[in-house]
Amino acid sequence: MKKKRIVAISSIIVVLAMGIMIVVFTMPGRALTIVSKDKVKRIDIINGNTGNITTVEGDDTPDILDKLHTVSGERKKVPASTGWLYTITLYGDTSVLESIEMVSAELWKKDGTYYSIKNGEAVIEALIQCEK
């Protein structure tokens, strides 16, 4: 009797674990969110091709943040990438609020998660303008 009970409980645990794994791996994409504009005091932009760092402060930050807030994206499973176009780091008063790695206009990485992006070209154009 005890053996049957142990087998039944073990089977239930295995089925639950498999169900959780299926839900996690087939979950629809999580939307990309960007921190609120009023919290950002400074933006550092690192060009992945040249290594140049551009710092944007004051009146220039709203333009880039407006472009960032027009972007939409969903989580995407991709193999690890080795390069990137830009890294954008958003700073508050004393600390880093967010860091976004732009692999391409269509693929971004934030908090270790890749996102398939729409409207990413507008952000890249704004970053190119900041570098000039």
Short mmCIF file of C-alpha atoms in Angstrom, two decimals:
data_model
loop_
_atom_site.label_atom_id
_atom_site.label_comp_id
_atom_site.label_asym_id
_atom_site.label_seq_id
_atom_site.Cartn_x
_atom_site.Cartn_y
_atom_site.Cartn_z
CA MET A 1 0.00 0.00 0.00
CA LYS A 2 2.80 2.42 0.90
CA LYS A 3 4.60 1.62 -2.33
CA LYS A 4 1.52 2.49 -4.40
CA ARG A 5 1.10 5.77 -2.53
CA ILE A 6 4.76 6.72 -3.13
CA VAL A 7 4.44 5.87 -6.84
CA ALA A 8 1.24 7.94 -7.10
CA ILE A 9 2.77 10.97 -5.36
CA SER A 10 5.94 10.71 -7.45
CA SER A 11 3.85 10.56 -10.63
CA ILE A 12 1.90 13.65 -9.62
CA ILE A 13 5.12 15.56 -8.88
CA VAL A 14 6.60 14.58 -12.27
CA VAL A 15 3.42 15.62 -14.12
CA LEU A 16 3.32 18.97 -12.28
CA ALA A 17 7.01 19.64 -13.02
CA MET A 18 6.51 18.86 -16.70
CA GLY A 19 3.42 21.10 -16.80
CA ILE A 20 5.33 24.00 -15.28
CA MET A 21 8.19 23.54 -17.76
CA ILE A 22 5.77 23.52 -20.70
CA VAL A 23 4.07 26.70 -19.48
CA VAL A 24 7.38 28.50 -18.93
CA PHE A 25 8.88 27.55 -22.30
CA THR A 26 5.76 28.24 -24.36
CA MET A 27 4.67 31.41 -22.56
CA PRO A 28 3.86 34.28 -24.90
CA GLY A 29 6.46 37.02 -25.14
CA ARG A 30 6.87 39.46 -22.32
CA ALA A 31 6.60 43.05 -23.52
CA LEU A 32 9.68 45.26 -23.47
CA THR A 33 9.27 48.11 -21.00
CA ILE A 34 11.44 51.20 -20.61
CA VAL A 35 11.83 53.18 -17.40
CA SER A 36 9.78 56.37 -16.97
CA LYS A 37 11.24 59.47 -18.64
CA ASP A 38 11.09 61.65 -15.52
CA LYS A 39 13.50 59.34 -13.65
CA VAL A 40 16.29 59.57 -16.26
CA LYS A 41 18.97 62.21 -15.64
CA ARG A 42 21.70 60.99 -18.00
CA ILE A 43 22.12 58.56 -20.90
CA ASP A 44 25.39 56.92 -21.93
CA ILE A 45 25.51 55.53 -25.46
CA ILE A 46 28.32 53.11 -26.35
CA ASN A 47 28.89 52.43 -30.03
CA GLY A 48 29.60 48.72 -30.45
CA ASN A 49 31.56 49.27 -33.65
CA THR A 50 33.93 51.99 -32.45
CA GLY A 51 33.77 51.81 -28.65
CA ASN A 52 33.04 55.55 -28.48
CA ILE A 53 30.95 56.65 -25.51
CA THR A 54 28.54 59.57 -25.89
CA THR A 55 26.91 61.07 -22.80
CA VAL A 56 23.57 62.81 -23.20
CA GLU A 57 22.25 65.02 -20.41
CA GLY A 58 19.71 67.75 -19.84
CA ASP A 59 17.53 68.89 -22.74
CA ASP A 60 18.77 66.20 -25.14
CA THR A 61 17.52 63.20 -23.11
CA PRO A 62 13.78 63.60 -23.89
CA ASP A 63 14.29 63.07 -27.64
CA ILE A 64 16.02 59.71 -27.17
CA LEU A 65 13.59 58.66 -24.44
CA ASP A 66 10.61 59.55 -26.66
CA LYS A 67 12.06 57.30 -29.37
CA LEU A 68 12.70 54.50 -26.86
CA HIS A 69 9.08 54.68 -25.70
CA THR A 70 7.79 54.22 -29.27
CA VAL A 71 9.52 50.84 -29.47
CA SER A 72 7.57 47.68 -28.86
CA GLY A 73 8.92 44.19 -28.56
CA GLU A 74 8.27 40.71 -27.35
CA ARG A 75 10.58 38.18 -25.77
CA LYS A 76 12.38 36.02 -28.29
CA LYS A 77 14.54 32.93 -27.95
CA VAL A 78 17.76 33.36 -29.90
CA PRO A 79 21.21 31.84 -29.75
CA ALA A 80 23.77 33.92 -27.89
CA SER A 81 25.11 36.79 -29.94
CA THR A 82 28.68 38.03 -29.99
CA GLY A 83 28.31 41.62 -31.14
CA TRP A 84 26.08 44.64 -30.79
CA LEU A 85 25.45 48.01 -32.40
CA TYR A 86 24.82 50.15 -29.33
CA THR A 87 24.45 49.86 -25.59
CA ILE A 88 22.21 52.46 -23.98
CA THR A 89 22.54 52.96 -20.23
CA LEU A 90 19.94 55.11 -18.46
CA TYR A 91 20.99 56.74 -15.17
CA GLY A 92 18.90 58.23 -12.41
CA ASP A 93 20.20 60.56 -9.73
CA THR A 94 22.70 58.09 -8.28
CA SER A 95 22.47 54.76 -10.07
CA VAL A 96 21.88 52.83 -13.29
CA LEU A 97 18.17 52.48 -14.02
CA GLU A 98 18.40 50.33 -17.14
CA SER A 99 20.83 49.06 -19.71
CA ILE A 100 19.74 47.95 -23.18
CA GLU A 101 21.98 46.21 -25.70
CA MET A 102 20.94 46.75 -29.30
CA VAL A 103 22.14 43.74 -31.31
CA SER A 104 20.35 45.16 -34.36
CA ALA A 105 17.39 47.41 -35.07
CA GLU A 106 15.16 44.34 -34.77
CA LEU A 107 16.82 42.53 -31.86
CA TRP A 108 17.56 44.00 -28.42
CA LYS A 109 18.74 42.49 -25.15
CA LYS A 110 17.63 43.75 -21.75
CA ASP A 111 18.23 42.03 -18.40
CA GLY A 112 19.57 38.95 -20.18
CA THR A 113 16.40 38.54 -22.26
CA TYR A 114 16.27 39.06 -26.02
CA TYR A 115 13.37 40.96 -27.61
CA SER A 116 12.11 41.11 -31.17
CA ILE A 117 11.70 44.85 -31.77
CA LYS A 118 9.40 47.02 -33.85
CA ASN A 119 10.36 50.67 -34.60
CA GLY A 120 13.99 50.18 -33.58
CA GLU A 121 15.29 52.08 -36.63
CA ALA A 122 14.06 55.41 -35.23
CA VAL A 123 16.10 54.88 -32.06
CA ILE A 124 19.24 54.04 -34.02
CA GLU A 125 18.82 57.20 -36.12
CA ALA A 126 18.50 59.29 -32.94
CA LEU A 127 21.64 57.66 -31.50
CA ILE A 128 23.58 58.38 -34.69
CA GLN A 129 22.52 62.03 -34.44
CA CYS A 130 23.74 62.19 -30.83
CA GLU A 131 27.17 60.91 -31.85
CA LYS A 132 27.70 63.73 -34.35
#
